[in-house]
mmCIF file with all atom_site columns, C-alpha atoms and ligand atoms in Angstrom:
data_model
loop_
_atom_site.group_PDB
_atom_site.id
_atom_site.type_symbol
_atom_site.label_atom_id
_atom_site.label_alt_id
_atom_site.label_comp_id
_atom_site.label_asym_id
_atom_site.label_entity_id
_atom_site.label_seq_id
_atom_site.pdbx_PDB_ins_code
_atom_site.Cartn_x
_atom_site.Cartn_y
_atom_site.Cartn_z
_atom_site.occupancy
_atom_site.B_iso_or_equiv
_atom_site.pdbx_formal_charge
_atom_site.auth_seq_id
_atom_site.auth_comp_id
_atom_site.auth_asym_id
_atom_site.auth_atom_id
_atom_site.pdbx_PDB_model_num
ATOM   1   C CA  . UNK A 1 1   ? -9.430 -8.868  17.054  1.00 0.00 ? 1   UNK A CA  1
ATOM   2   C CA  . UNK A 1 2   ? -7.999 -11.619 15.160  1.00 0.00 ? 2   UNK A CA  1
ATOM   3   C CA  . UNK A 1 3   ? -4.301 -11.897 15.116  1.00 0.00 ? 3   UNK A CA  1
ATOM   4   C CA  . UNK A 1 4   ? -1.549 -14.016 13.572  1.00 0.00 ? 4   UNK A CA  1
ATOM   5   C CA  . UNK A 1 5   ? 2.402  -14.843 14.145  1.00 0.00 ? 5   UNK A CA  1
ATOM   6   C CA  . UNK A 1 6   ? 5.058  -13.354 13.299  1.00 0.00 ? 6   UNK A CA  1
ATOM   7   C CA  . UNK A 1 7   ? 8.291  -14.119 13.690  1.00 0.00 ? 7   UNK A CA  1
ATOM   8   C CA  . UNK A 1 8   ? 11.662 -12.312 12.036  1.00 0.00 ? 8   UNK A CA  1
ATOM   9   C CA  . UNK A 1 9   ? 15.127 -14.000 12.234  1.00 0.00 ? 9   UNK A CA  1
ATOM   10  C CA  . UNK A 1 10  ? 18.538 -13.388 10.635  1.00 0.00 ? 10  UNK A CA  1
ATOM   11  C CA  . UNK A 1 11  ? 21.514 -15.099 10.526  1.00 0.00 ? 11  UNK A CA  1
ATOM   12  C CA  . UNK A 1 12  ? 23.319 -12.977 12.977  1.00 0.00 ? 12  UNK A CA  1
ATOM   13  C CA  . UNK A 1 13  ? 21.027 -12.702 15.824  1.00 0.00 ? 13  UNK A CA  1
ATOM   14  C CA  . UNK A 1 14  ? 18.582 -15.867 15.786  1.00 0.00 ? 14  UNK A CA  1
ATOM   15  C CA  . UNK A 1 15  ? 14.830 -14.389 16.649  1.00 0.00 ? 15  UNK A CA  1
ATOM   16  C CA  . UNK A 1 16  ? 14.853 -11.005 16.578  1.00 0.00 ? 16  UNK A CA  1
ATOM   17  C CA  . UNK A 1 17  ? 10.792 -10.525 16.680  1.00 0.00 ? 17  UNK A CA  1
ATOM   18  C CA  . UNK A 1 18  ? 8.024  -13.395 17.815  1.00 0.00 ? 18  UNK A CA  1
ATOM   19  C CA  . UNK A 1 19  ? 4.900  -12.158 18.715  1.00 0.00 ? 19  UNK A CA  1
ATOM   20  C CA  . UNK A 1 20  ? 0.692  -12.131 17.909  1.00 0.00 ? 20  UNK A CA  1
ATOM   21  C CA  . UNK A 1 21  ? -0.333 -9.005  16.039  1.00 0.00 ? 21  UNK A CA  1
ATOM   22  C CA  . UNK A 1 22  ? -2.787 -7.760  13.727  1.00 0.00 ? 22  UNK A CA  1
ATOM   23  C CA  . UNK A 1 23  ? -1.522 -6.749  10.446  1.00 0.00 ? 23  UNK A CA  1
ATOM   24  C CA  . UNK A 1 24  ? 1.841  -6.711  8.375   1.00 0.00 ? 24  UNK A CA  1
ATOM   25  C CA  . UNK A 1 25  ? 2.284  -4.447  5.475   1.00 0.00 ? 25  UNK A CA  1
ATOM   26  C CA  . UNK A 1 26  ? 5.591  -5.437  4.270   1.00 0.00 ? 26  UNK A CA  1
ATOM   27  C CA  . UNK A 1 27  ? 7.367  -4.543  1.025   1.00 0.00 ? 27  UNK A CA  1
ATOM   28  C CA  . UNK A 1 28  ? 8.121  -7.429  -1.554  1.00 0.00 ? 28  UNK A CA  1
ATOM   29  C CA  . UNK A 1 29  ? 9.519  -7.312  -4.790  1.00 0.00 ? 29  UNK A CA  1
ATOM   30  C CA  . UNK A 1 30  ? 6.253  -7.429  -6.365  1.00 0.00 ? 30  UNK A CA  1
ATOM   31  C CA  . UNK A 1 31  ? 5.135  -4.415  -4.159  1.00 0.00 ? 31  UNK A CA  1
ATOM   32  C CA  . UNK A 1 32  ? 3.372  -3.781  -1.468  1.00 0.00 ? 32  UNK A CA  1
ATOM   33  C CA  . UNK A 1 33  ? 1.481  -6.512  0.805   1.00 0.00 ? 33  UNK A CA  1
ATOM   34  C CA  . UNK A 1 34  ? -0.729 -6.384  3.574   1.00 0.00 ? 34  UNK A CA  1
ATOM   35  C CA  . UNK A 1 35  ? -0.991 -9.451  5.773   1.00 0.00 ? 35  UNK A CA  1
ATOM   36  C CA  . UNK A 1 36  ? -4.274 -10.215 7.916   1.00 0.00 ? 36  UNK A CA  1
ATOM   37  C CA  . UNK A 1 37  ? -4.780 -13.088 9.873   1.00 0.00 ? 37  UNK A CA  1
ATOM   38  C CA  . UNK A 1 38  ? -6.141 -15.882 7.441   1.00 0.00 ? 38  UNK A CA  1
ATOM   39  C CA  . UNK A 1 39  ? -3.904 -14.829 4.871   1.00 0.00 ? 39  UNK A CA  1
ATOM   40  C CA  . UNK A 1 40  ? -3.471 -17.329 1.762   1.00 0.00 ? 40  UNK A CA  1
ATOM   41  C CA  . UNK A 1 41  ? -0.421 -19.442 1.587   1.00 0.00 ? 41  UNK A CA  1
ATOM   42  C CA  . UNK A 1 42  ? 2.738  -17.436 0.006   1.00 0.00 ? 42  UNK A CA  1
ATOM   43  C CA  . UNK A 1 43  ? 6.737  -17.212 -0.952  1.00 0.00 ? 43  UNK A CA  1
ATOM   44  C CA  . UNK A 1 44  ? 8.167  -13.782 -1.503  1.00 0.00 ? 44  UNK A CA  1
ATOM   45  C CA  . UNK A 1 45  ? 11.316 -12.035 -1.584  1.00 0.00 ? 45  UNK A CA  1
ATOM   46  C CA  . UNK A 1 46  ? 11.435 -8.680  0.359   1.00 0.00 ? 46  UNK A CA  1
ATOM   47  C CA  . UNK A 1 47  ? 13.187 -5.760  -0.438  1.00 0.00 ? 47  UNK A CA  1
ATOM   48  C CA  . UNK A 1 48  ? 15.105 -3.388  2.299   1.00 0.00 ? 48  UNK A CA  1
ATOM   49  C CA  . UNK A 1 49  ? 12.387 -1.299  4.164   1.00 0.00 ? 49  UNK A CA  1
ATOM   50  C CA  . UNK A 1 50  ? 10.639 -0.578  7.110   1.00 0.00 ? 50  UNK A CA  1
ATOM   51  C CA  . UNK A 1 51  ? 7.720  -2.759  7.617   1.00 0.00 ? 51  UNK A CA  1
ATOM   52  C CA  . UNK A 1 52  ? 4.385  -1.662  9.718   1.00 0.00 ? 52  UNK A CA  1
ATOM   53  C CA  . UNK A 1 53  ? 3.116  -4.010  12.228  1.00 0.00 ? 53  UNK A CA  1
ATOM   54  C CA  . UNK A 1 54  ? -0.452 -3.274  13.431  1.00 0.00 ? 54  UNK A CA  1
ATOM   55  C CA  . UNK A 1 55  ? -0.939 -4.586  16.938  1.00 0.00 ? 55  UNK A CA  1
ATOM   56  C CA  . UNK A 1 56  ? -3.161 -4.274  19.905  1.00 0.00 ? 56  UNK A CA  1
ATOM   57  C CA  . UNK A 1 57  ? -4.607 -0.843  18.051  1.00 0.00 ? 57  UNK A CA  1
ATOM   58  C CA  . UNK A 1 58  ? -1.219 0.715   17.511  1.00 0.00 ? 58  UNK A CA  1
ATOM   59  C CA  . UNK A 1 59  ? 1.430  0.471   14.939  1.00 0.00 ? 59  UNK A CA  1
ATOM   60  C CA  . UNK A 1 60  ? 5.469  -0.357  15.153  1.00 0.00 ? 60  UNK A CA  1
ATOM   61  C CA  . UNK A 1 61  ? 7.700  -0.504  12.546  1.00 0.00 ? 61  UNK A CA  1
ATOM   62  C CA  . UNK A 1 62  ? 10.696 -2.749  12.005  1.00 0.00 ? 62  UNK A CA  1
ATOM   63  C CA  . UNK A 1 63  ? 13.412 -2.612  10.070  1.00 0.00 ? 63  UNK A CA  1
ATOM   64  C CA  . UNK A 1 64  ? 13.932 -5.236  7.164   1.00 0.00 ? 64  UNK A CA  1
ATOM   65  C CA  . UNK A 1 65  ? 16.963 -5.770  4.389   1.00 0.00 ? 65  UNK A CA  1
ATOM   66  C CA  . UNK A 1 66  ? 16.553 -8.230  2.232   1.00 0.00 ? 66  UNK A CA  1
ATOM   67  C CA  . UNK A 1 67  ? 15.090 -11.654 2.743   1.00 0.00 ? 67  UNK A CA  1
ATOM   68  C CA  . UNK A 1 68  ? 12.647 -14.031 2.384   1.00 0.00 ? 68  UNK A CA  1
ATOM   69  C CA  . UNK A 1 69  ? 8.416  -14.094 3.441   1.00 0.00 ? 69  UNK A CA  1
ATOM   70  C CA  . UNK A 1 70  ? 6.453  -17.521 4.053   1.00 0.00 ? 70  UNK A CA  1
ATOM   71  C CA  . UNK A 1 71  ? 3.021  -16.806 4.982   1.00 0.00 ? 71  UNK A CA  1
ATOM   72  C CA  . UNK A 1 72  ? 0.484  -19.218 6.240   1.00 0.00 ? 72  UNK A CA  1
ATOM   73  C CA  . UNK A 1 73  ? -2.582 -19.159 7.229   1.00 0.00 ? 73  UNK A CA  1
ATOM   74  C CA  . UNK A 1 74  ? -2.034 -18.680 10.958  1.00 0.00 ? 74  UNK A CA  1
ATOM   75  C CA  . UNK A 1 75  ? 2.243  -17.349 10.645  1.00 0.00 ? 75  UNK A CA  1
ATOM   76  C CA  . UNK A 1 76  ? 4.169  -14.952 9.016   1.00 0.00 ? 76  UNK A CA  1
ATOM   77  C CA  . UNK A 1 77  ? 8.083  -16.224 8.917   1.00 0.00 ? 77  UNK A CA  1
ATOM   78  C CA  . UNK A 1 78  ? 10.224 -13.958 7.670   1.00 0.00 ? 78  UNK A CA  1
ATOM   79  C CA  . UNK A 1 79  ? 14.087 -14.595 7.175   1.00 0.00 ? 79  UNK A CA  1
ATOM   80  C CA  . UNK A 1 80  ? 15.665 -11.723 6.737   1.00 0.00 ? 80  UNK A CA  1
ATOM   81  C CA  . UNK A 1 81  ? 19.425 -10.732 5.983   1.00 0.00 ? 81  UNK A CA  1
ATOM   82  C CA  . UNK A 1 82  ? 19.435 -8.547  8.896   1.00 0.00 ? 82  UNK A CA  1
ATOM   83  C CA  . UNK A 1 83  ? 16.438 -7.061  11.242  1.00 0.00 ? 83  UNK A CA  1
ATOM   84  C CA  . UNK A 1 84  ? 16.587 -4.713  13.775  1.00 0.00 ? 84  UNK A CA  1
ATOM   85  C CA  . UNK A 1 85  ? 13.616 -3.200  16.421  1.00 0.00 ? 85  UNK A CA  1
ATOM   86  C CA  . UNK A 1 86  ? 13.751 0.774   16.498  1.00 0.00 ? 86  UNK A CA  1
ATOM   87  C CA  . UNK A 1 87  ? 15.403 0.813   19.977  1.00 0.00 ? 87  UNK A CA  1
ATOM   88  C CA  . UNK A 1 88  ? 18.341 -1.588  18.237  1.00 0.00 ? 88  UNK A CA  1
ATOM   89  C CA  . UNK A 1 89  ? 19.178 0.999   15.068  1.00 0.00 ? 89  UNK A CA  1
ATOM   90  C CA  . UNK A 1 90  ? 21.902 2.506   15.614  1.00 0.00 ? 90  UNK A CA  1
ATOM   91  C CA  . UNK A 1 91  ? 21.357 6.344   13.919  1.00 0.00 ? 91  UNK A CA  1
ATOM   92  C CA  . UNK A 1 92  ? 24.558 7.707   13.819  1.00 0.00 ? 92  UNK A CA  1
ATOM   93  C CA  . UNK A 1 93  ? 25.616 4.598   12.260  1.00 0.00 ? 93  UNK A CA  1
ATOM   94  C CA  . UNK A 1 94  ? 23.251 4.826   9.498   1.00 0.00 ? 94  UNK A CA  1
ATOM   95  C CA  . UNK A 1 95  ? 24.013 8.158   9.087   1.00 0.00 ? 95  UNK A CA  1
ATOM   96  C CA  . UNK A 1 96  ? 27.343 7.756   8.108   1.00 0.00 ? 96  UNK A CA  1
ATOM   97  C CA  . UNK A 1 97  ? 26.514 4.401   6.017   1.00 0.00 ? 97  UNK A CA  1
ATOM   98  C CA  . UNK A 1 98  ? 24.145 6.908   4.188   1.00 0.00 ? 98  UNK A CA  1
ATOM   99  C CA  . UNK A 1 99  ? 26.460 9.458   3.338   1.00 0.00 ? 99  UNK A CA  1
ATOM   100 C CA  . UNK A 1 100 ? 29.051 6.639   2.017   1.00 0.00 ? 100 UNK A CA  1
ATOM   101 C CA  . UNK A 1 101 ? 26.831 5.665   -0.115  1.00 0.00 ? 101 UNK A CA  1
ATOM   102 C CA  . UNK A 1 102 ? 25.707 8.711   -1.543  1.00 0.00 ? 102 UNK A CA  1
ATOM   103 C CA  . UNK A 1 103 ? 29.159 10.232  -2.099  1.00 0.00 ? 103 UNK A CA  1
ATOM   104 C CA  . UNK A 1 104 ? 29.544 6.783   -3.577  1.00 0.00 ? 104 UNK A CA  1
ATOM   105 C CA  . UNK A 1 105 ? 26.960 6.890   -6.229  1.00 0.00 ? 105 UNK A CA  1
ATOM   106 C CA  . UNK A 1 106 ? 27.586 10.932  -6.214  1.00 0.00 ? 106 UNK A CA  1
ATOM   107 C CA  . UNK A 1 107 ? 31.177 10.287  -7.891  1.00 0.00 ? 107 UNK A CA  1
ATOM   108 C CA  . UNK A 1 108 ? 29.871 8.180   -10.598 1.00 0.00 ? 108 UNK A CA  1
ATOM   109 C CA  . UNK A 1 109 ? 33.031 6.464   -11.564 1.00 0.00 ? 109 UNK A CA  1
ATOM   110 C CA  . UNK A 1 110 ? 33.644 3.674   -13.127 1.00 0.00 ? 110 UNK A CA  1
ATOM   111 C CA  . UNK A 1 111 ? 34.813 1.968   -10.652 1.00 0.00 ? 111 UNK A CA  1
ATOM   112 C CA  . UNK A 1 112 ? 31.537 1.985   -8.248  1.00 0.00 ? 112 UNK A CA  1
ATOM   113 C CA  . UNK A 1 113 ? 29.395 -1.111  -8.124  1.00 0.00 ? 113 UNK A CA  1
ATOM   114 C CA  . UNK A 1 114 ? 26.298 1.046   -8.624  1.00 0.00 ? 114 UNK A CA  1
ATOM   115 C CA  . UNK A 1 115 ? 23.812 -1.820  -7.122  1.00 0.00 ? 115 UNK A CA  1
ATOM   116 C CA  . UNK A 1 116 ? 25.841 -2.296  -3.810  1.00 0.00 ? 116 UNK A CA  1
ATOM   117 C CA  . UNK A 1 117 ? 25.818 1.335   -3.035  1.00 0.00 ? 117 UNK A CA  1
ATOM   118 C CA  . UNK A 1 118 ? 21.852 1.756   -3.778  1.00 0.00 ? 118 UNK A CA  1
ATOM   119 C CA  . UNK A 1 119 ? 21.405 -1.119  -1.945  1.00 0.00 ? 119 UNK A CA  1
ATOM   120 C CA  . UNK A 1 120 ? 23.170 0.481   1.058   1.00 0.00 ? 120 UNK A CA  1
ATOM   121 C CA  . UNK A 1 121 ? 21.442 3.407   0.192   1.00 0.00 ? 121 UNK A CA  1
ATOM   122 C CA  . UNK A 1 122 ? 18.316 1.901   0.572   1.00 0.00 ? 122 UNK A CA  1
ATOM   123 C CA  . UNK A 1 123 ? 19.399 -0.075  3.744   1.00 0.00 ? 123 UNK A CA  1
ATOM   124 C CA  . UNK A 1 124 ? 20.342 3.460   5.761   1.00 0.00 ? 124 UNK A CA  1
ATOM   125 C CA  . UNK A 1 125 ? 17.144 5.164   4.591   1.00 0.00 ? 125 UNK A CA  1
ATOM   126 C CA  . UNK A 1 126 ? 14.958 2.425   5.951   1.00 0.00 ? 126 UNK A CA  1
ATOM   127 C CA  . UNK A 1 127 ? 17.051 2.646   9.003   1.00 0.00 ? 127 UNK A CA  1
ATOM   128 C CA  . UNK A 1 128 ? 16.861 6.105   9.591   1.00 0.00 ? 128 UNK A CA  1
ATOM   129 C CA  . UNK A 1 129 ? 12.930 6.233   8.632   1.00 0.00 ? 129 UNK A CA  1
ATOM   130 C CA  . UNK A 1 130 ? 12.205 3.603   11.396  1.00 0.00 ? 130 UNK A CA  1
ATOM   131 C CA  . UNK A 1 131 ? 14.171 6.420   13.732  1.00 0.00 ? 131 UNK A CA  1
ATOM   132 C CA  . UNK A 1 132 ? 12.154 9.069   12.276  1.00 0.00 ? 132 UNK A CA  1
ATOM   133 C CA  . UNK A 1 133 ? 15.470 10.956  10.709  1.00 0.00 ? 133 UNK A CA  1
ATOM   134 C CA  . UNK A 1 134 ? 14.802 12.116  7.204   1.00 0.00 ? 134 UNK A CA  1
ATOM   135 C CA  . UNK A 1 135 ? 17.572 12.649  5.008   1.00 0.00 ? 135 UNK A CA  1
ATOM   136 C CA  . UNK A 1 136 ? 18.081 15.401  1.973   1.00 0.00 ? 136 UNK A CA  1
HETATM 137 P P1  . ATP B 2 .   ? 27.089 -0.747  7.746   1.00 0.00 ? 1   ATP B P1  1
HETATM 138 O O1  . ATP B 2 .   ? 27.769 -0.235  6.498   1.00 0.00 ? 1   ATP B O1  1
HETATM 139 O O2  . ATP B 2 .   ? 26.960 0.303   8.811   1.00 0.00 ? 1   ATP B O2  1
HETATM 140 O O3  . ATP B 2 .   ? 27.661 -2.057  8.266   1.00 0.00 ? 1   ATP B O3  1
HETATM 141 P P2  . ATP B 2 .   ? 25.029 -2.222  6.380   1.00 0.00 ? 1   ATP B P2  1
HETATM 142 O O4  . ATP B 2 .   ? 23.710 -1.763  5.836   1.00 0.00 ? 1   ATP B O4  1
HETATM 143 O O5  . ATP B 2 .   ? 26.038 -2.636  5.362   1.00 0.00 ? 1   ATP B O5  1
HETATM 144 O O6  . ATP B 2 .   ? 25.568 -1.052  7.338   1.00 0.00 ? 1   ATP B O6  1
HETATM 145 P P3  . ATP B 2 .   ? 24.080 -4.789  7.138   1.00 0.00 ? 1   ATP B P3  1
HETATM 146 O O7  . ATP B 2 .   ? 24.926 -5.623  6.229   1.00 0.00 ? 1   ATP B O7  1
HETATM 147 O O8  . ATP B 2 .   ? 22.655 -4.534  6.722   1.00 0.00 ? 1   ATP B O8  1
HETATM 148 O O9  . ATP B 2 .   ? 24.828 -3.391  7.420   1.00 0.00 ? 1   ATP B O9  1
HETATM 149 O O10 . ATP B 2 .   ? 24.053 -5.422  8.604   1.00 0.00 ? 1   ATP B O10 1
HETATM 150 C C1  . ATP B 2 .   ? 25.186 -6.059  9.186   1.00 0.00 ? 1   ATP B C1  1
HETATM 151 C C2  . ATP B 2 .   ? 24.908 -6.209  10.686  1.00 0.00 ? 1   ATP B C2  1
HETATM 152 O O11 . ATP B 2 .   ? 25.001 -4.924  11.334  1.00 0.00 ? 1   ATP B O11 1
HETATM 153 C C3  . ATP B 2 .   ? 23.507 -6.744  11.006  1.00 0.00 ? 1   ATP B C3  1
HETATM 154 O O12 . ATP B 2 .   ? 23.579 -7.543  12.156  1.00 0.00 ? 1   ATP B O12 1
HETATM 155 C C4  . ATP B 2 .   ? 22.703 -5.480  11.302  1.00 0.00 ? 1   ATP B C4  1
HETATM 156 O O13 . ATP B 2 .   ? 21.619 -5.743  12.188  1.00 0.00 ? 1   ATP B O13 1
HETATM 157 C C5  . ATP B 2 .   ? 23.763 -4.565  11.934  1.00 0.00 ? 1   ATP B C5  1
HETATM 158 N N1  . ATP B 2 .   ? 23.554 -3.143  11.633  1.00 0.00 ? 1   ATP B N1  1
HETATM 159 C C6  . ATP B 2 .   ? 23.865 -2.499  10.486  1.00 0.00 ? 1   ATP B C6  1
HETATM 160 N N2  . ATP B 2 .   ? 23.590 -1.190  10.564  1.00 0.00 ? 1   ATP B N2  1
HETATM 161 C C7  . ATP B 2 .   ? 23.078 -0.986  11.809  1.00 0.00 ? 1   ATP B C7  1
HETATM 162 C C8  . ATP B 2 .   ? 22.589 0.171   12.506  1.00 0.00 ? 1   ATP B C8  1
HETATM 163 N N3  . ATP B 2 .   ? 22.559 1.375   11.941  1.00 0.00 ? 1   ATP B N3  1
HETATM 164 N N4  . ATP B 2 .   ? 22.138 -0.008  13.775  1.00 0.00 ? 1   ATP B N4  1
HETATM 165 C C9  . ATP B 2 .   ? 22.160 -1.228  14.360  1.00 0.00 ? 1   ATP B C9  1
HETATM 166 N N5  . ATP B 2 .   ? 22.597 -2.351  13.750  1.00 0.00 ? 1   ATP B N5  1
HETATM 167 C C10 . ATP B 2 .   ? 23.044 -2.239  12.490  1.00 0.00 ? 1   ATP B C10 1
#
């Protein structure tokens, strides 16, 4: 089976994924991608999720925030803001940054900055979906 790069980084930990697999359905801001070997040339933002890798006939999932997607014909780079392998999430961490954020946006007050708090939202619900926790 064909395969094709792909290698994650972040700012805080250097490489945090390089390897050959088969497929990458990531989720951009345009929506949702799937990446096969051959794939045409292309710059995209991401948005916090947990992407799907396809390798060797079985799938893993890895945990994204926001970042950036270069895809060439033969490697995927992704940059991301932070990254983190299933074994790496930490789920009583995300846990407790997901009820923040809900009681957060729950209050509704003036004073909240809405975005940040979605965004956070959005960041522990990835997290936990990698882990297989599902929340409300
Ligand atoms: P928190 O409020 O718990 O810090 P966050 O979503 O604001 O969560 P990020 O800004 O996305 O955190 O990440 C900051 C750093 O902490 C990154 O290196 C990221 O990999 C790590 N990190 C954040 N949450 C977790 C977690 N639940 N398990 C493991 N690492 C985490």
């Amino acid at each position: 089976m064909a395969t094709i790069l792909l290698e994650v980084a972040t700012p805080d930990k250097g490489e945090v994924c390089k390897k050959d697999i088969n497929m990458l359905i990531v989720r951009s801001i345009c929506g949702e991608l799937g990446i096969l070997p051959k794939h045409a040339r292309l710059l995209t933002e991401l948005i916090p999720h947990a992407m799907r890798i396809k390798e060797g006939g079985s799938e893993v999932q890895l945990f994204v925030s926001g970042g950036f997607m270069e895809v060439t014909p033969d490697k995927i780079t992704i940059l991301a803001d932070a990254a983190e392998v299933p074994d790496d999430i930490d789920v009583e961490r995300a846990k407790a940054a997901y009820q923040r954020a809900s009681d957060r946006l729950a209050k509704k007050d003036a004073d909240i900055d809405t975005n940040r708090a979605e965004a956070a939202l959005a960041r522990a619900k990835a997290r936990l979906l990698v882990k297989g926790v599902h929340m409300g």
